XYZ file of C-alpha atoms in Angstrom:
585
model
C -32.319 -23.284 23.518
C -34.898 -23.116 26.196
C -35.018 -20.868 28.696
C -34.681 -20.624 32.540
C -38.538 -21.629 33.803
C -39.923 -18.204 35.862
C -38.667 -18.151 39.401
C -41.684 -18.961 41.817
C -41.303 -19.904 45.857
C -44.922 -20.721 46.026
C -46.323 -23.836 47.314
C -48.880 -23.931 44.975
C -46.640 -23.490 42.118
C -44.261 -26.526 43.547
C -47.946 -28.365 43.536
C -48.266 -27.783 39.669
C -44.641 -28.156 38.971
C -45.155 -31.719 39.923
C -45.649 -34.040 36.905
C -48.177 -37.089 36.492
C -52.323 -37.007 36.888
C -51.936 -36.291 40.787
C -50.384 -33.075 40.359
C -53.190 -32.230 37.771
C -55.800 -33.611 40.123
C -55.254 -31.913 42.915
C -55.235 -28.575 40.977
C -58.633 -29.536 39.801
C -59.429 -29.613 43.387
C -58.623 -26.656 44.741
C -61.258 -23.787 45.015
C -61.561 -20.226 46.096
C -58.834 -18.238 47.247
C -56.438 -21.219 47.264
C -57.018 -21.811 43.163
C -54.269 -20.272 40.969
C -55.012 -19.373 38.140
C -52.604 -20.611 34.874
C -51.715 -17.920 32.882
C -51.265 -18.382 28.639
C -48.714 -20.820 27.809
C -44.815 -19.156 27.443
C -43.149 -18.841 24.120
C -39.480 -20.287 25.189
C -38.444 -20.189 21.748
C -39.103 -16.437 21.271
C -37.063 -14.631 24.200
C -34.349 -12.881 23.202
C -31.535 -10.971 24.797
C -32.153 -8.052 22.206
C -35.180 -6.423 21.519
C -36.034 -6.291 17.234
C -35.307 -2.291 17.903
C -31.905 -2.890 19.411
C -30.733 -5.008 16.396
C -32.095 -2.910 14.197
C -30.396 0.126 15.548
C -27.305 -1.530 15.573
C -27.537 -2.496 12.027
C -28.404 0.788 10.905
C -25.301 2.136 12.760
C -22.852 -0.249 10.838
C -24.605 0.555 7.679
C -23.800 4.097 8.429
C -20.292 3.316 8.908
C -19.711 1.345 5.637
C -21.403 4.298 3.460
C -19.287 6.777 5.482
C -15.917 4.743 5.186
C -16.692 4.258 1.156
C -18.393 7.759 0.013
C -17.004 10.477 2.402
C -15.304 12.929 0.834
C -11.283 13.043 2.289
C -10.449 15.835 0.535
C -9.362 14.053 -2.618
C -11.638 15.240 -5.287
C -10.376 16.635 -7.777
C -11.305 20.121 -9.091
C -12.229 21.153 -12.524
C -11.085 24.828 -12.119
C -10.468 27.207 -15.290
C -6.798 28.372 -13.541
C -5.697 24.904 -14.312
C -4.944 26.677 -18.110
C -2.946 29.205 -17.053
C -0.342 27.105 -15.082
C 0.060 29.373 -12.945
C 1.326 32.101 -15.156
C 1.525 35.605 -15.270
C -1.381 37.062 -16.976
C 0.372 40.285 -18.420
C 3.255 38.150 -19.723
C 0.590 35.779 -21.232
C -0.719 38.608 -23.352
C 2.678 39.705 -23.722
C 1.894 42.829 -22.182
C 3.430 45.349 -19.855
C 2.079 46.064 -16.137
C 0.995 49.297 -16.943
C -0.882 48.651 -20.165
C -3.938 50.699 -20.964
C -6.955 48.582 -21.736
C -6.506 49.583 -25.472
C -3.456 47.600 -25.589
C -4.639 45.166 -23.613
C -7.645 44.480 -26.131
C -4.823 45.107 -29.004
C -2.772 42.327 -27.519
C -5.653 39.912 -26.984
C -6.753 40.289 -30.940
C -3.561 40.005 -31.952
C -2.812 36.701 -30.399
C -6.357 35.339 -30.827
C -5.693 35.563 -34.406
C -2.843 33.626 -34.660
C -4.157 30.691 -32.581
C -7.913 30.851 -33.301
C -9.347 27.503 -35.255
C -10.232 29.235 -38.021
C -6.384 30.563 -38.442
C -4.657 27.377 -37.189
C -5.329 23.266 -37.462
C -5.367 22.520 -33.150
C -5.513 18.856 -34.166
C -2.140 19.217 -36.595
C -0.576 21.779 -34.065
C 0.553 20.137 -30.213
C -0.491 23.074 -27.393
C -2.635 25.795 -30.114
C -6.198 24.635 -28.172
C -4.235 25.560 -24.421
C -2.889 28.360 -26.063
C -5.950 30.391 -26.973
C -7.519 29.451 -23.693
C -5.198 30.817 -22.130
C -5.094 34.262 -24.077
C -9.130 34.289 -23.453
C -8.960 33.926 -19.928
C -6.220 36.499 -19.451
C -8.332 38.754 -21.419
C -11.054 38.283 -19.215
C -9.463 39.105 -16.425
C -7.483 41.997 -17.415
C -10.189 43.711 -19.570
C -12.582 44.008 -16.455
C -11.472 46.478 -14.284
C -12.335 45.453 -10.662
C -10.897 41.461 -11.832
C -7.976 43.649 -12.599
C -7.311 45.506 -9.688
C -8.094 42.271 -7.400
C -5.508 40.332 -9.000
C -3.123 43.256 -9.124
C -3.391 43.592 -5.191
C -2.716 39.464 -4.781
C 0.547 40.057 -7.237
C 1.693 42.775 -5.019
C 0.936 40.481 -1.962
C 2.925 37.573 -3.486
C 6.131 39.281 -4.013
C 6.896 38.653 0.039
C 6.766 35.437 -1.018
C 8.153 32.392 1.651
C 11.083 31.054 0.449
C 11.810 27.067 0.569
C 14.616 24.725 -0.459
C 12.034 22.176 -1.683
C 10.989 21.470 -5.094
C 8.507 24.469 -6.666
C 5.521 22.597 -8.176
C 2.950 23.573 -11.088
C 0.825 22.536 -13.235
C 3.401 22.715 -15.873
C 5.888 20.553 -14.201
C 3.463 18.553 -12.204
C 2.947 15.619 -14.713
C 6.925 15.135 -15.004
C 7.906 15.359 -11.565
C 5.073 13.660 -9.454
C 3.498 11.605 -11.849
C 5.458 7.945 -11.598
C 7.877 9.300 -9.696
C 7.400 7.651 -6.440
C 6.571 9.028 -3.351
C 6.222 13.186 -3.033
C 5.644 14.780 0.444
C 3.480 18.227 -1.126
C 2.109 21.713 0.727
C 0.170 23.875 -0.841
C 0.023 27.114 0.794
C -0.170 30.677 0.468
C 2.429 33.344 1.007
C 0.067 36.048 2.824
C -1.227 33.363 5.593
C -0.168 33.720 8.520
C -0.355 29.694 9.301
C 1.856 29.347 6.172
C 4.281 31.645 7.537
C 4.435 29.943 10.804
C 4.515 26.534 9.325
C 7.601 27.516 6.896
C 10.183 27.109 9.089
C 8.928 23.555 10.220
C 8.248 22.852 6.616
C 11.761 23.521 5.824
C 13.383 20.841 8.737
C 11.223 18.460 7.488
C 12.681 19.131 4.109
C 16.249 19.032 5.440
C 15.672 15.945 7.371
C 14.014 13.987 4.568
C 15.501 14.787 1.775
C 16.899 12.340 -0.816
C 14.208 9.612 1.071
C 10.991 11.026 -0.856
C 10.187 13.659 -3.009
C 9.306 17.219 -1.629
C 7.694 19.894 -3.216
C 5.188 22.647 -2.821
C 2.193 24.223 -4.819
C 1.556 28.215 -4.650
C -2.450 28.528 -4.140
C -2.040 31.655 -4.930
C -0.531 31.802 -8.354
C -1.542 28.108 -9.447
C -5.255 27.388 -8.348
C -6.226 24.604 -10.133
C -3.549 22.411 -9.075
C -3.729 23.699 -5.453
C -7.441 22.906 -5.407
C -7.121 19.743 -6.767
C -4.177 18.873 -4.439
C -6.095 20.274 -1.303
C -9.557 18.741 -2.313
C -12.657 20.256 -0.798
C -12.395 20.189 3.071
C -8.916 21.600 3.660
C -6.988 25.139 3.584
C -3.271 26.221 3.351
C -1.234 24.972 4.702
C -2.612 21.977 3.321
C -0.105 18.785 3.588
C -0.226 15.184 2.007
C 1.889 12.335 1.053
C 0.928 11.439 -2.513
C 1.987 8.091 -4.838
C 1.342 9.848 -8.390
C -1.938 10.988 -8.044
C -2.956 8.293 -5.366
C -3.157 10.248 -2.379
C -1.880 8.085 0.567
C -2.137 9.949 3.933
C -3.279 13.838 4.868
C -1.687 16.180 7.367
C -5.158 16.241 10.142
C -4.146 19.418 12.373
C -6.756 18.713 14.569
C -5.821 14.827 14.839
C -1.973 14.416 14.223
C 1.159 15.316 15.872
C 2.337 18.418 13.990
C 5.792 18.900 14.570
C 8.718 17.873 12.870
C 9.227 14.468 14.251
C 5.399 13.977 13.843
C 5.425 14.918 10.077
C 8.213 12.232 9.235
C 6.826 9.922 11.561
C 3.597 9.883 9.311
C 5.570 9.767 6.290
C 7.262 6.799 7.531
C 3.624 5.389 7.828
C 2.631 6.131 4.585
C 5.413 5.230 2.974
C 5.833 1.247 4.857
C 2.039 1.189 4.111
C 2.214 1.812 0.470
C 4.782 -0.613 0.140
C 3.478 -3.407 2.762
C 6.516 -3.066 4.900
C 6.103 -5.611 8.083
C 7.192 -4.791 11.297
C 8.972 -7.744 13.389
C 9.274 -7.692 17.235
C 9.923 -11.127 17.807
C 12.632 -13.865 17.383
C 10.262 -16.045 15.750
C 8.657 -13.309 13.051
C 12.121 -13.118 11.812
C 13.008 -16.729 11.578
C 9.587 -17.221 10.032
C 9.823 -14.476 7.344
C 13.275 -15.492 6.390
C 12.896 -18.698 5.780
C 9.903 -17.979 2.989
C 12.151 -17.756 0.009
C 9.500 -16.296 -2.383
C 11.685 -13.134 -3.398
C 14.206 -11.482 -1.910
C 13.743 -10.241 1.628
C 14.850 -6.799 3.079
C 15.248 -5.763 6.835
C 16.260 -2.873 7.995
C 17.793 -2.471 11.647
C 17.418 0.805 13.532
C 15.270 3.405 14.858
C 11.338 3.453 13.466
C 10.379 6.346 11.143
C 14.329 7.673 10.704
C 14.732 8.936 7.258
C 17.093 6.113 6.167
C 14.298 3.468 7.169
C 12.008 5.579 4.471
C 15.039 5.781 1.932
C 15.213 1.940 1.935
C 11.670 1.248 2.140
C 11.145 3.675 -0.567
C 13.405 2.257 -2.554
C 12.533 -1.388 -2.366
C 9.061 -0.539 -2.740
C 9.862 1.643 -6.123
C 12.618 -1.523 -7.178
C 10.166 -4.143 -6.526
C 10.427 -8.288 -6.277
C 11.324 -7.969 -2.408
C 9.650 -8.285 0.763
C 10.274 -5.538 3.141
C 10.723 -5.739 6.981
C 12.064 -2.996 9.524
C 12.763 -3.466 13.176
C 14.043 -1.192 15.868
C 14.809 -3.748 18.179
C 18.782 -4.064 19.128
C 17.461 -7.998 20.058
C 16.108 -8.815 17.064
C 19.691 -6.957 15.167
C 22.097 -9.239 16.810
C 20.077 -12.646 16.170
C 20.225 -11.413 12.391
C 23.703 -10.025 12.519
C 26.702 -10.196 15.524
C 27.780 -6.946 16.313
C 25.134 -5.203 14.307
C 25.644 -0.863 14.364
C 21.939 0.587 12.795
C 20.869 1.926 10.799
C 21.830 -1.069 9.458
C 20.253 -2.473 5.861
C 20.289 -6.708 5.227
C 19.474 -8.728 2.432
C 18.421 -12.361 2.412
C 18.672 -14.124 -0.470
C 19.034 -17.566 0.737
C 18.236 -19.652 3.623
C 17.804 -18.278 6.942
C 21.198 -19.988 8.032
C 23.229 -18.873 5.429
C 23.591 -15.025 6.971
C 22.443 -11.772 4.974
C 24.169 -9.459 2.878
C 24.661 -6.282 4.649
C 24.838 -2.976 2.898
C 27.886 -0.283 3.863
C 27.654 2.322 1.514
C 26.059 6.036 1.913
C 22.614 6.670 2.322
C 21.492 7.947 -0.539
C 18.854 6.948 -3.150
C 20.719 6.251 -6.065
C 23.711 4.269 -3.941
C 20.930 1.970 -1.904
C 19.135 1.765 -5.479
C 22.109 -0.168 -7.147
C 23.113 -1.963 -4.345
C 19.121 -3.293 -4.135
C 18.954 -3.631 -7.647
C 22.265 -5.743 -8.237
C 20.194 -8.016 -4.952
C 17.154 -8.842 -6.591
C 17.323 -11.896 -7.413
C 17.422 -15.164 -4.851
C 20.717 -16.670 -4.294
C 19.686 -20.361 -4.436
C 15.668 -20.964 -4.135
C 14.135 -24.019 -4.721
C 11.944 -23.460 -7.725
C 7.709 -24.059 -7.424
C 4.286 -22.107 -9.017
C 4.824 -18.833 -7.207
C 8.391 -17.952 -7.289
C 9.395 -18.963 -11.068
C 9.517 -15.337 -12.435
C 11.085 -14.257 -8.760
C 13.893 -17.124 -9.440
C 14.226 -16.751 -13.431
C 13.416 -12.938 -13.289
C 13.864 -10.936 -16.906
C 16.805 -13.450 -17.669
C 17.184 -15.018 -20.617
C 18.825 -18.047 -19.391
C 18.084 -19.588 -16.133
C 19.725 -23.165 -14.504
C 18.233 -25.520 -12.377
C 20.156 -28.348 -10.143
C 17.193 -31.163 -9.950
C 17.992 -33.645 -6.588
C 16.888 -34.163 -3.011
C 16.449 -31.299 -0.607
C 19.181 -32.396 1.500
C 21.577 -32.354 -1.768
C 20.411 -28.934 -3.081
C 21.127 -26.939 -0.344
C 24.556 -28.091 0.196
C 26.800 -29.881 -2.720
C 24.843 -29.231 -5.879
C 24.090 -25.592 -4.748
C 28.027 -24.864 -4.276
C 28.516 -26.783 -7.528
C 26.068 -24.779 -9.573
C 27.019 -21.207 -8.329
C 30.603 -21.795 -8.577
C 29.831 -22.742 -12.521
C 27.144 -19.769 -12.865
C 30.282 -17.785 -12.006
C 32.435 -19.546 -14.294
C 29.718 -18.835 -16.958
C 29.532 -15.005 -16.417
C 32.890 -14.723 -16.383
C 33.385 -16.222 -20.057
C 29.920 -15.177 -21.869
C 28.432 -11.686 -21.176
C 24.945 -13.136 -19.405
C 23.392 -12.852 -16.633
C 23.039 -16.925 -15.533
C 19.700 -17.092 -13.088
C 19.934 -20.627 -10.664
C 18.171 -22.092 -8.667
C 16.756 -25.648 -7.482
C 14.084 -28.227 -8.584
C 13.222 -30.678 -5.741
C 12.475 -34.191 -7.422
C 9.992 -35.479 -4.426
C 7.480 -32.316 -4.628
C 8.068 -31.096 -8.613
C 8.549 -34.338 -9.899
C 5.393 -33.307 -12.501
C 7.667 -30.486 -13.776
C 11.060 -32.606 -14.006
C 9.421 -35.260 -15.884
C 8.152 -32.607 -18.665
C 11.909 -31.465 -18.724
C 13.384 -35.110 -18.999
C 15.653 -34.483 -16.145
C 16.164 -36.801 -13.314
C 18.129 -36.650 -9.757
C 21.668 -35.198 -10.280
C 20.683 -33.113 -13.519
C 21.204 -30.013 -14.796
C 18.410 -28.060 -16.204
C 19.034 -25.105 -18.797
C 16.306 -22.714 -19.494
C 16.352 -20.639 -22.240
C 13.813 -18.083 -22.506
C 12.723 -15.583 -25.692
C 10.006 -13.820 -26.763
C 11.037 -11.069 -24.321
C 8.099 -8.789 -24.288
C 5.939 -11.616 -22.965
C 8.350 -13.129 -20.221
C 5.970 -11.037 -17.125
C 2.721 -12.492 -18.326
C 4.382 -16.446 -18.548
C 3.665 -16.480 -22.331
C 7.451 -16.871 -23.599
C 8.606 -19.946 -24.980
C 11.019 -22.128 -24.104
C 13.935 -24.176 -24.686
C 15.020 -26.718 -22.393
C 18.736 -28.281 -22.058
C 18.994 -31.168 -19.636
C 22.968 -31.628 -18.640
C 23.095 -35.363 -17.492
C 24.411 -35.925 -13.794
C 28.018 -37.246 -15.252
C 28.522 -33.758 -16.542
C 27.811 -32.165 -13.549
C 29.909 -33.725 -11.039
C 32.871 -31.007 -10.685
C 32.172 -27.167 -11.453
C 34.779 -26.679 -14.080
C 33.227 -29.481 -16.275
C 29.903 -27.951 -15.786
C 30.814 -24.341 -16.776
C 32.499 -25.401 -19.586
C 29.448 -27.690 -20.732
C 27.037 -24.554 -19.713
C 28.913 -22.200 -22.346
C 28.812 -24.878 -24.715
C 25.243 -25.031 -24.424
C 24.661 -21.720 -24.288
C 26.671 -21.024 -27.326
C 24.675 -23.413 -29.560
C 27.601 -25.855 -29.997
C 25.792 -28.854 -28.366
C 22.637 -30.660 -26.967
C 19.553 -30.548 -28.462
C 16.628 -28.672 -26.527
C 13.324 -29.242 -25.831
C 10.599 -26.660 -26.917
C 7.785 -25.391 -25.004
C 5.966 -22.726 -23.468
C 6.549 -21.015 -19.677
C 2.722 -21.698 -19.517
C 3.307 -25.604 -19.406
C 5.999 -25.365 -16.508
C 3.896 -22.956 -14.576
C 1.110 -25.502 -14.753
C 3.343 -28.595 -14.428
C 5.036 -26.820 -11.137
C 3.305 -27.303 -7.455
C 2.646 -24.235 -5.049
C 4.667 -24.521 -2.055
C 2.354 -25.616 0.688
C 0.792 -23.082 3.510
C -1.481 -23.404 6.275
C -4.832 -21.781 6.784
C -3.188 -19.167 9.067
C -0.579 -18.129 6.404
C -3.398 -17.627 3.461
C -5.413 -15.567 5.349
C -2.616 -13.757 7.003
C -1.312 -12.721 3.501
C -4.897 -11.575 2.021
C -5.063 -9.029 5.568
C -1.910 -8.191 4.337
C -3.058 -7.234 1.058
C -6.029 -4.894 2.539
C -5.622 -1.108 3.419
C -5.633 -0.393 6.940
C -8.808 1.396 6.707
C -10.645 -1.948 5.597
C -8.718 -3.842 8.396
C -10.670 -1.799 11.082
C -13.657 -2.028 9.214
C -13.357 -6.141 8.925
C -12.400 -6.298 12.416
C -15.462 -4.198 13.430
C -18.181 -6.083 11.539
C -16.638 -9.285 12.875
C -17.042 -8.038 16.161
C -20.515 -7.130 15.586
C -21.351 -10.480 14.284
C -19.095 -12.238 17.476
C -21.648 -10.651 19.956
C -24.929 -11.620 18.136
C -23.505 -15.144 17.922
C -22.141 -15.450 21.542
C -25.148 -13.971 23.403
C -27.716 -16.486 22.433
C -25.295 -19.058 24.198
C -24.677 -16.829 27.297
C -28.290 -16.033 27.446
C -28.922 -18.328 30.042
C -26.729 -17.373 32.396
C -27.579 -13.666 32.320
C -30.900 -14.659 33.018
C -29.945 -16.893 35.936
C -27.438 -14.403 37.308
C -30.236 -11.624 37.047
C -32.798 -13.492 38.863
C -29.865 -14.441 41.472
C -29.371 -10.197 42.323
C -32.998 -9.261 41.879
C -35.364 -12.120 43.133
C -39.193 -11.716 43.059
C -40.939 -10.333 46.259
C -42.400 -13.492 47.407
C -38.688 -15.178 47.707
C -36.641 -12.486 49.482
C -37.897 -13.985 52.894
C -37.213 -17.525 52.016
C -33.558 -16.271 50.984
C -33.011 -14.816 54.102
C -34.012 -17.610 55.980
């Protein structure tokens, strides 16, 4: 884009601005004071709104933000402290002596145990725990044999006798793997008994434990007794009391005393945010969002209606997230809850396993982890989804048998659905088996129907074998087709399904799951849905970084377009001195 020409009000400039030879001739005839010297031609293509130094400065700032985001130590660095080997055990108990033992008795006990567990006396490879026992007694002797170290240790033990009592779980190196790893989300506090801050925080911690009891795991690590594990959980930049939320060994959130709301409600809210982010629970605030979310029948949909950040929300989100295979959403607006279920009474839990117009199943039991988890586990499968490439495993789940009605969309949502569900109930009443059900739309999934050999109105029965490969799509399939003539009544269809599953009729067509997945087409989706799904997979920190980079890119892209307007406005506000009089006239 060409820049705006220099603003000049002098008559000589106006004469020179004329085109043709006349303008040039008059300029040549002008002499003396009236001669106007032309400066060097201006390069209108090299003018920028920002200087090169300013651009480089902004790029440097963005680069520093990126480096800080990916390399900053957020306190999750793992410690390699040798106290790990002691598991928080008492040193006198490790050496099997009394606290009043003399130096000679300490040395004698060490020699006896060292001879018992020494690698020259016992094969560590064949004796589990031999190496760690030897390391423990060596570490204990190293402290108790030194008078200064022993005195410091004894003073610490006396201080720890005034321990802070708690109803939450006591976590140590010995039980950490069993309790925390692979057991869902935990809220863990690292503390010391002699700290005034820890004493002050203890009452608040107990209230948080009472509020969240049964929703997630809650425990404490005594840093004074178990320095190795405490250092690992606190990292390098935190001090007791240190509170963080973990999923296994992955840190989800850490309570920052200088930034967060350090109250009972604030900590519970922080836990709710961490659980929702971990299991990708979305928040629904509009009726349109609810309808779009419910219509996506890839997996069963779980909706919690109630106060944001309450125990019931945390419990249902954590249970559904650990179970897997569910799309989770929450809302705190009664208008949304009333749209979903008339006369709704929060807190309320809904599960959609079909289409939006069919209505959800409502949970009315107690808000306990086992009961909510069991209720959700029984509703992992969709009621009657339309099969496509992305929801095959959600439809059939881990079941051996899966039945599909083939037909038009209008029929699959009405008569075919009712018929197949009634027949499936008859099958499950006669045979001890779970029969997954769904629909295969003939118009959009004609390739899959042709592969199976089914036509409109037929019922396809899939037997999945090689169970260890079901999740990877590599299992073998036996495909049976029940013709439309035998699928007009639920009683007749149920009997046909039972005889087929018992192997008394029909000859199957065999193949692989991968072949069927290849024949199935994915559901149609817009670009916005694809982008939205990709963004939902990103963490909050990465989303903020992406939006920051897009903002800078947008500013640099739009500034050249606005440059002529900005320059014109600047000249209008700040005209040259020779033009001010003309402007006043």
